[in-house]
Coordinates of C-alpha atoms and ligand atoms in Angstrom, one line a residue:
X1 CA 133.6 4.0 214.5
X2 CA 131.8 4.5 217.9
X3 CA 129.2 7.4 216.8
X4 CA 127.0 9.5 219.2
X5 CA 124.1 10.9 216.9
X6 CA 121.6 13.6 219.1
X7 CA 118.2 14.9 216.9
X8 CA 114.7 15.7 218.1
X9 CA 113.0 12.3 218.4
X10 CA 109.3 13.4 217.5
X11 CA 107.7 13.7 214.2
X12 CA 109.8 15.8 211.6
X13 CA 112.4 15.6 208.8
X14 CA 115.6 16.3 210.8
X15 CA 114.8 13.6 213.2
X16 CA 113.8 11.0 210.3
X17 CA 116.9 11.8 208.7
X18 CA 119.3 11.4 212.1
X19 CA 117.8 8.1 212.4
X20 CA 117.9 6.7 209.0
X21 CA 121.5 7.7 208.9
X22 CA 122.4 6.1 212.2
X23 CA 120.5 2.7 211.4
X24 CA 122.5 3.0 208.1
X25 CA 125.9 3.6 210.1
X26 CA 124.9 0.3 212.2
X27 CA 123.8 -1.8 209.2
X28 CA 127.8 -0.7 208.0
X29 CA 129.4 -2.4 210.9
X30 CA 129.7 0.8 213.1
X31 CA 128.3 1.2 216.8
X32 CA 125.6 3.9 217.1
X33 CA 124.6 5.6 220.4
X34 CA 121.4 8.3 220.1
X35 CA 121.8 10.7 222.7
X36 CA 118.1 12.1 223.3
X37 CA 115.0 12.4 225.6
X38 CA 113.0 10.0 223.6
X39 CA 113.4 7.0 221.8
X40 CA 113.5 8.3 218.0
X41 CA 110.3 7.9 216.1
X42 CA 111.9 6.0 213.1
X43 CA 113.8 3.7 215.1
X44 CA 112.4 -0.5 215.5
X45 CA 113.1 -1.3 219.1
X46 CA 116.2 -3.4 218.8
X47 CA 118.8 -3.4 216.3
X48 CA 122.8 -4.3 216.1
X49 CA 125.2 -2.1 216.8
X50 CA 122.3 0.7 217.7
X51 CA 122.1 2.2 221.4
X52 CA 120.0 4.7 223.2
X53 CA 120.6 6.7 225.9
X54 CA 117.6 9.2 227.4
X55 CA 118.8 12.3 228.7
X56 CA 117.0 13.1 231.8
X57 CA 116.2 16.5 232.7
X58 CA 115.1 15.9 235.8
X59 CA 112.4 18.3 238.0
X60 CA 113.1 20.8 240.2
X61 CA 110.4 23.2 241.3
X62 CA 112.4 26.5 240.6
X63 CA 112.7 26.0 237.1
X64 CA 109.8 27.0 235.0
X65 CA 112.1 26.1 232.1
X66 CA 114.5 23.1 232.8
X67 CA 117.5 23.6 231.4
X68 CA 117.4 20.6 228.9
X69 CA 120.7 21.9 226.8
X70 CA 122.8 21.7 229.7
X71 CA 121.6 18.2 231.0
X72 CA 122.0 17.2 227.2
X73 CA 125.6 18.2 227.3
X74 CA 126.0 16.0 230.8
X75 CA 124.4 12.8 229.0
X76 CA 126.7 13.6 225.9
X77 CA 129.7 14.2 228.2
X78 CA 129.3 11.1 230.1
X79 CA 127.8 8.7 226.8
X80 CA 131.3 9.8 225.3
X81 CA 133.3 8.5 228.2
X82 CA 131.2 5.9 229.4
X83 CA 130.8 4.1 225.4
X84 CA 134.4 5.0 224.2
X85 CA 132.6 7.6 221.3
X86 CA 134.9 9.3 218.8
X87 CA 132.9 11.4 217.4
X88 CA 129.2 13.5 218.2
X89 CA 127.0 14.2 215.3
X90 CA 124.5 16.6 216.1
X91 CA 121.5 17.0 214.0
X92 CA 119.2 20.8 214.1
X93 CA 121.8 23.3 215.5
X94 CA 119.3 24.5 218.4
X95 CA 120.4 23.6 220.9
X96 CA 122.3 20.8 219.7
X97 CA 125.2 21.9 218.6
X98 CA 125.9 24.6 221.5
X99 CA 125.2 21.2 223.9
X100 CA 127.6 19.8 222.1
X101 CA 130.2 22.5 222.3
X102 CA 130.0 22.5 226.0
X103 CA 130.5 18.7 226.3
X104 CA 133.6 18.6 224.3
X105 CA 134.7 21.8 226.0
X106 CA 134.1 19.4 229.0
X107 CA 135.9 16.7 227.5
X108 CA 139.2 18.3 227.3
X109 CA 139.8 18.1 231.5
X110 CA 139.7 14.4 230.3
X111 CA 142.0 15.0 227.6
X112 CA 139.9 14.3 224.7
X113 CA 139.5 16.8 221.9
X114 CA 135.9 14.8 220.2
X115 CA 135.2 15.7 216.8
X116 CA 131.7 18.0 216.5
X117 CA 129.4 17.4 213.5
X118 CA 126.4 19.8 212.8
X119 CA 124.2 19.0 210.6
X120 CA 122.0 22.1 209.5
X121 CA 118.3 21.0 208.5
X122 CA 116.1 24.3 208.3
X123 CA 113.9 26.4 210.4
X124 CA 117.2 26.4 212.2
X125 CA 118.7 28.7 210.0
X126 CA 116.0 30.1 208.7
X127 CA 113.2 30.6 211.5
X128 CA 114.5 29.6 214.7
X129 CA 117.8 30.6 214.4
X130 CA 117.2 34.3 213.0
X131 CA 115.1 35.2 216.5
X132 CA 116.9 37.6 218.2
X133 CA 116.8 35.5 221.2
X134 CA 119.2 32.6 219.4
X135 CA 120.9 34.4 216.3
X136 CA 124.1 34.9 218.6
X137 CA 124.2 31.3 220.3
X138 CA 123.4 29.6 216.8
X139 CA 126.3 31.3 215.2
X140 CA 128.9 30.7 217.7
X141 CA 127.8 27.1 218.1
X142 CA 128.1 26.4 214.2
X143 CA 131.3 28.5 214.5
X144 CA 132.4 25.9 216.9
X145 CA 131.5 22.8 215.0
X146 CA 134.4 21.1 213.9
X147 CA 132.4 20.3 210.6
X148 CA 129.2 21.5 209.3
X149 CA 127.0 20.0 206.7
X150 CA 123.7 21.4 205.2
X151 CA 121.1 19.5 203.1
X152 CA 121.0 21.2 200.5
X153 CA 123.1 24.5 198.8
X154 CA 120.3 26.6 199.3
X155 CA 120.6 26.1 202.8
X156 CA 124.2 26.6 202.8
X157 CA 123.8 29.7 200.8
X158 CA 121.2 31.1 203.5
X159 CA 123.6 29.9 206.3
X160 CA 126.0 32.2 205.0
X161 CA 123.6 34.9 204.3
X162 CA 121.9 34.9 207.9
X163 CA 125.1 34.2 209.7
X164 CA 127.8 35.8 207.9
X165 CA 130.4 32.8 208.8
X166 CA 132.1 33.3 205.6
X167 CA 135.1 30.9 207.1
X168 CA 132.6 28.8 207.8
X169 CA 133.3 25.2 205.7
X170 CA 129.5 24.0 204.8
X171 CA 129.5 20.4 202.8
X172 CA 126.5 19.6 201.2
X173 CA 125.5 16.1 202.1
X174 CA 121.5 15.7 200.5
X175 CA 118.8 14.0 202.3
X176 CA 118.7 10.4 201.3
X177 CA 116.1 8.1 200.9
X178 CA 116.4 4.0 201.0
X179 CA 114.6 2.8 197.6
X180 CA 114.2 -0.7 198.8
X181 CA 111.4 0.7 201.4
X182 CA 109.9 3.3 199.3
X183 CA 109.4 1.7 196.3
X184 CA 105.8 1.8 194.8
X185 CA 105.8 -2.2 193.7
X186 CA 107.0 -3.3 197.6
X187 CA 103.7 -2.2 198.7
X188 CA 100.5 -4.0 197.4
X189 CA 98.4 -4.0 200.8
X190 CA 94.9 -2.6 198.9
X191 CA 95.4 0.6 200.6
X192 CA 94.3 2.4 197.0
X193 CA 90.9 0.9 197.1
X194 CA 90.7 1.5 200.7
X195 CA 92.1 4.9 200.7
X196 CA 90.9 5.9 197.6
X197 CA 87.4 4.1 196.5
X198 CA 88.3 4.0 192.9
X199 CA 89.3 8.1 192.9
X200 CA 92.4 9.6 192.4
X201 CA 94.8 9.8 195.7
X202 CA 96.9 12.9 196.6
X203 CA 98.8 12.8 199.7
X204 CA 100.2 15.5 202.2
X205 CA 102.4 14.5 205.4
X206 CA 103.9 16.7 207.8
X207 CA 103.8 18.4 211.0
X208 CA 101.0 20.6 210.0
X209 CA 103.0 23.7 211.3
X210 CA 102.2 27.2 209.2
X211 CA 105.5 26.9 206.9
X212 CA 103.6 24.2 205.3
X213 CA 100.5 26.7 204.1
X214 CA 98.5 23.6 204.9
X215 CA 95.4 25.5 203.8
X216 CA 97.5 26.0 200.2
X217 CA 97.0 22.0 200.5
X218 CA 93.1 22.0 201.1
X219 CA 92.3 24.7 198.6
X220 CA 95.2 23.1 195.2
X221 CA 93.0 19.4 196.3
X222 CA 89.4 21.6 195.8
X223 CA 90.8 22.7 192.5
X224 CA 92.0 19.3 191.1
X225 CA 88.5 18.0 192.6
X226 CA 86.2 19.9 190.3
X227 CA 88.2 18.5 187.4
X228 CA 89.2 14.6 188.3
X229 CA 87.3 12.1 191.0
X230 CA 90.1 12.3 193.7
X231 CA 90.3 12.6 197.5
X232 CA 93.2 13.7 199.9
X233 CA 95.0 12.3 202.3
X234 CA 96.8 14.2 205.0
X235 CA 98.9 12.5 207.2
X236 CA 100.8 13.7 210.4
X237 CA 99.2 16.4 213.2
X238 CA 100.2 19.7 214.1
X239 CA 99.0 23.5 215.3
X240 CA 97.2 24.0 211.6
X241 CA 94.9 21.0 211.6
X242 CA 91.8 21.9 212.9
X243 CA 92.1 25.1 210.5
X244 CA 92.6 23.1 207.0
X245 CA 89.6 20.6 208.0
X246 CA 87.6 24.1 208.3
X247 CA 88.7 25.1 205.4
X248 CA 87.8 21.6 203.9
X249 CA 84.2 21.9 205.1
X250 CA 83.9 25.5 203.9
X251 CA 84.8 24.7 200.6
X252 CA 82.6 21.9 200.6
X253 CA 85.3 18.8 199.8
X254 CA 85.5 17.6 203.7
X255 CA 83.5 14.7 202.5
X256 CA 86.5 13.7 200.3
X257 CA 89.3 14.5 202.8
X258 CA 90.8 11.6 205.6
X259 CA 92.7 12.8 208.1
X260 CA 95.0 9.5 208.7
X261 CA 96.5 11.3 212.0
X262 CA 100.7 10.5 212.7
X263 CA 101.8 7.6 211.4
X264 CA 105.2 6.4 212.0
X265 CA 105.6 4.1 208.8
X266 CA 104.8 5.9 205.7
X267 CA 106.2 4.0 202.6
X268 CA 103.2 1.6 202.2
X269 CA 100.9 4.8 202.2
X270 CA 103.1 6.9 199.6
X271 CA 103.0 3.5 197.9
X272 CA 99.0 4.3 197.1
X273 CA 99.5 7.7 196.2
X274 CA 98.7 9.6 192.9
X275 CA 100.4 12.9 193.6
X276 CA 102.0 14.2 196.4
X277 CA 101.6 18.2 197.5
X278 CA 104.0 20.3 199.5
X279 CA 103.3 23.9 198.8
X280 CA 105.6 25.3 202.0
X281 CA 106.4 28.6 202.6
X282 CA 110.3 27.5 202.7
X283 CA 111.9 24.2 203.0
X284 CA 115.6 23.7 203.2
X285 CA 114.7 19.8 201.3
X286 CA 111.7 18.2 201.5
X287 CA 112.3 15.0 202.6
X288 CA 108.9 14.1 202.2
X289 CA 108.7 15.2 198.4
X290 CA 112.2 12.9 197.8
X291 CA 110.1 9.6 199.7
X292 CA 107.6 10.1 197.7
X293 CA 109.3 10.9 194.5
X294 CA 111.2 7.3 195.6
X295 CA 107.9 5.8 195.8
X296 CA 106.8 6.8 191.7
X297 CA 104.9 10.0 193.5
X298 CA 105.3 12.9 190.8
X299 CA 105.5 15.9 193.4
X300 CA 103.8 19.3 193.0
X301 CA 105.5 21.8 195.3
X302 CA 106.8 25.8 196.1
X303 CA 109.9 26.8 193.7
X304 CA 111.5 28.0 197.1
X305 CA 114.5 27.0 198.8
X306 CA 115.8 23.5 198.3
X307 CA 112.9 22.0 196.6
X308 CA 114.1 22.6 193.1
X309 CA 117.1 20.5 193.8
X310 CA 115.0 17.6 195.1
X311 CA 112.0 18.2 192.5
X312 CA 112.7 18.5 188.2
X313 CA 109.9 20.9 187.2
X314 CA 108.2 19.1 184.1
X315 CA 110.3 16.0 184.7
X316 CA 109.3 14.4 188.1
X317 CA 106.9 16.8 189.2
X318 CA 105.7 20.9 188.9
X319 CA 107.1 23.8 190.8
X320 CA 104.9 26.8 190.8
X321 CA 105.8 29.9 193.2
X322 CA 104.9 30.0 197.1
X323 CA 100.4 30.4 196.8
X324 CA 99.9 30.2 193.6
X325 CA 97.4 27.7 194.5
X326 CA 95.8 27.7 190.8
X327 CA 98.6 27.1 189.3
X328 CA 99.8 24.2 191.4
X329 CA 95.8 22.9 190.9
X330 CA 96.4 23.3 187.0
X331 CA 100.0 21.6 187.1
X332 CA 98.5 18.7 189.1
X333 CA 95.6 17.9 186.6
X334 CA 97.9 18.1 183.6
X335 CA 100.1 15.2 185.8
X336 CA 97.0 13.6 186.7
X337 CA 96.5 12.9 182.5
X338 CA 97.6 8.9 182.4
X339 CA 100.5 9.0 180.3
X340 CA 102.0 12.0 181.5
X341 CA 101.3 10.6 185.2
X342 CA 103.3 7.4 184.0
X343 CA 106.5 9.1 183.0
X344 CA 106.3 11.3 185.6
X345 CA 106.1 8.4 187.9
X346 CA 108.8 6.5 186.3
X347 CA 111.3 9.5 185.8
X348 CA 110.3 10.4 189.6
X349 CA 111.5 6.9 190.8
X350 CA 114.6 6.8 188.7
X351 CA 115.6 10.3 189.7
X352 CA 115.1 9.9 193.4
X353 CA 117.5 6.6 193.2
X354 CA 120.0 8.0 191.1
X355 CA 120.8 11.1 193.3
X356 CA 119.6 10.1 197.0
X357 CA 120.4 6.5 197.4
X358 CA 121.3 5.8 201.1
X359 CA 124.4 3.8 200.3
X360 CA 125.9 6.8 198.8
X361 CA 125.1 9.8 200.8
X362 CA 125.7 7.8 204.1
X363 CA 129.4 7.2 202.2
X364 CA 129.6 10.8 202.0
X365 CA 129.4 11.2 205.7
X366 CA 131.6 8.5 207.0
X367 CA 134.3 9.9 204.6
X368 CA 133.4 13.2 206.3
X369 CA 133.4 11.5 210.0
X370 CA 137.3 10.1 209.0
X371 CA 138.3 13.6 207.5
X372 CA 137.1 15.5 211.0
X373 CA 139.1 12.3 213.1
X374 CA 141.9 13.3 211.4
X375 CA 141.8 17.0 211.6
X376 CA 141.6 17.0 215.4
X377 CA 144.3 14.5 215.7
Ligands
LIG401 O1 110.8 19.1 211.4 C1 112.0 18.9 211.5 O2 112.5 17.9 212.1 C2 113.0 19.8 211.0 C3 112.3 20.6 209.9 C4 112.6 22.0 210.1 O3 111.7 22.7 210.2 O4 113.8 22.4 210.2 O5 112.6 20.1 208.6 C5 113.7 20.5 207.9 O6 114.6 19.4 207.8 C6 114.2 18.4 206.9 C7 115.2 17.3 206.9 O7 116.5 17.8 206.5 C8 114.0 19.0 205.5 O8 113.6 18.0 204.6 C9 112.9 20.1 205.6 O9 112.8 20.7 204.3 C10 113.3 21.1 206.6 N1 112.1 22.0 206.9 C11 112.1 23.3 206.5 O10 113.0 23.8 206.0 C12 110.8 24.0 206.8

């Protein structure tokens, strides 16, 4: 198949996962074209089968606000013609999925009726789309996707919930994770020592934006500190940075705290981790907690939304409710213990490949991609 895959190219989970997916697609023998403004952050500079194309949103002094959802829709409009596509997967409905609409609404003066995939990730539906200023335009756009999948069944159920498209059809295709890459043995590059000096090693990535209650972070890792040797490692960069290493000096651990800043390959670092925290406000998946679970990372998290379908409470990690930052301290020092931490690790490992290999779930959406061929045929 001839695929046209849009995301946000910068740092974050929906944009990891559009590109893991289309360099997956490739690797299977089918062409890939990413239709964005920016090369995307996980993608090498040259593979098979894989093609960019920037959309340009030019400059024109009367707009304030260039209109980059219609001059998405152009690029998508014209990669479609000018590559032979048969099918647009969109990834983050806003404003993807509405550019999407309006190119194939485009296409049909050239006689093509082109499959739509939406792909629902999370502050989508459950931040950005629930603003008044996009609830109507998110809806009809998912409306008008000729198939919609969500991460995870939470997120479908919340779809439903904030958007009342009972006729809606929502497939559940999980995150996915390639275990070849993260996989704790892969990675022996004496980042522990350097990382860690001989202490225990938790690890936080993300975009450092306030659903990640990055301060929950700061404040579990003082907890654990006053009962094991251990430092933290936050990795990524984001509005609530500046904030957590305050919070780090106030509580006296900033000694003990490396900021590592955004890095775009994180396997060999999740690779030297002990324990990985993600004590978000929501989360649709975690895509972060299933890498590191890959990587023998037990994972203590927020019960809320689609973590407890990525993360086993008591089995390959600890789930503990939205701030309860004592009990997420408590949880991590039990896993901490060394022969709890080793089954944790190995359960976490064998989990993550058993459920969210990438050979699987991207098998899941090429039979999806043939089912929507077919139904606008
Ligand atoms: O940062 C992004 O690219 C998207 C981001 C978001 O806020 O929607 O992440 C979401 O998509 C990821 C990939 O599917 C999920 O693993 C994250 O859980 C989800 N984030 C939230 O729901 C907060």
């Amino acid at each position: 198949m001839k695929l046209g895959i849009t995301c946000y190219p910068t740092y974050g989970g929906s944009g990891a996962v559009a590109t893991e997916l289309g360099i997956a697609l490739a690797a299977r023998g089918h062409e890939v074209h990413f239709i964005t403004y920016e090369h995307p952050f996980r993608l090498p500079h040259f593979l098979p089968r894989v093609h960019f194309h920037e959309v340009d949103i030019g400059r024109y002094p009367l707009f304030e606000y260039p209109p980059y959802d219609l001059a998405l829709a152009v690029r998508m409009h014209d990669v479609v013609l000018s590559q032979g596509l048969d099918l647009l997967h969109v990834h983050y409905a806003i404003p993807h999925a509405t550019s999407a609409w309006i190119a194939k609404e485009m296409l049909k003066e050239q006689g093509r009726n082109l499959p739509v995939v939406t792909t629902l990730h999370g502050t989508d539906i459950t931040i950005v789309g629930q603003d008044s200023s996009y609830h109507a335009i998110t809806r009809f756009s998912i409306e008008r996707s000729d198939r919609i999948t969500s991460v995870s069944q939470w997120l479908k159920e919340e779809t439903v919930r904030a958007f009342g498209c009972g006729n809606c059809r929502v497939d559940v295709i999980p995150n996915f994770v390639d275990p070849t890459e993260f996989h704790r043995a892969k990675h022996t590059n004496g980042l522990r020592a350097e990382l860690g000096g001989g202490k225990r090693i938790l690890m936080h990535i993300s975009n450092m934006r306030p659903v990640k209650r990055l301060g929950d972070v700061v404040r579990i890792f003082a907890q654990v500190r006053e009962q094991v040797p251990s430092v933290l490692v936050l990795v990524g960069d984001g509005p609530d940075r500046r904030e957590a290493e305050e919070t780090a000096r106030e509580l006296g651990v900033l000694g003990d705290v490396r900021c590592l800043g955004k890095i775009d390959e994180v396997a060999p670092l999740l690779a030297a981790a002990d324990l990985y925290l993600l004590p978000s406000e929501s989360e649709s998946f975690g895509l972060s907690a299933l890498e590191a679970l890959a990587s023998g990372v037990p994972v203590v998290a927020s019960a809320v939304g689609g973590l407890p379908e990525v993360v086993q409470d008591g089995v390959t990690g600890a789930l503990r409710p939205v701030g309860d930052v004592a009990g997420m301290a408590a949880a991590a020092v039990a896993l901490l213990e060394p022969a709890r931490w080793s089954a944790a690790s190995a359960a976490a490992a064998a989990d993550a490949r058993s459920r969210f290999a990438t050979a699987d779930v991207v098998g899941r959406y090429e039979a999806l991609y043939a089912e929507a061929l077919q139904q606008v045929r």
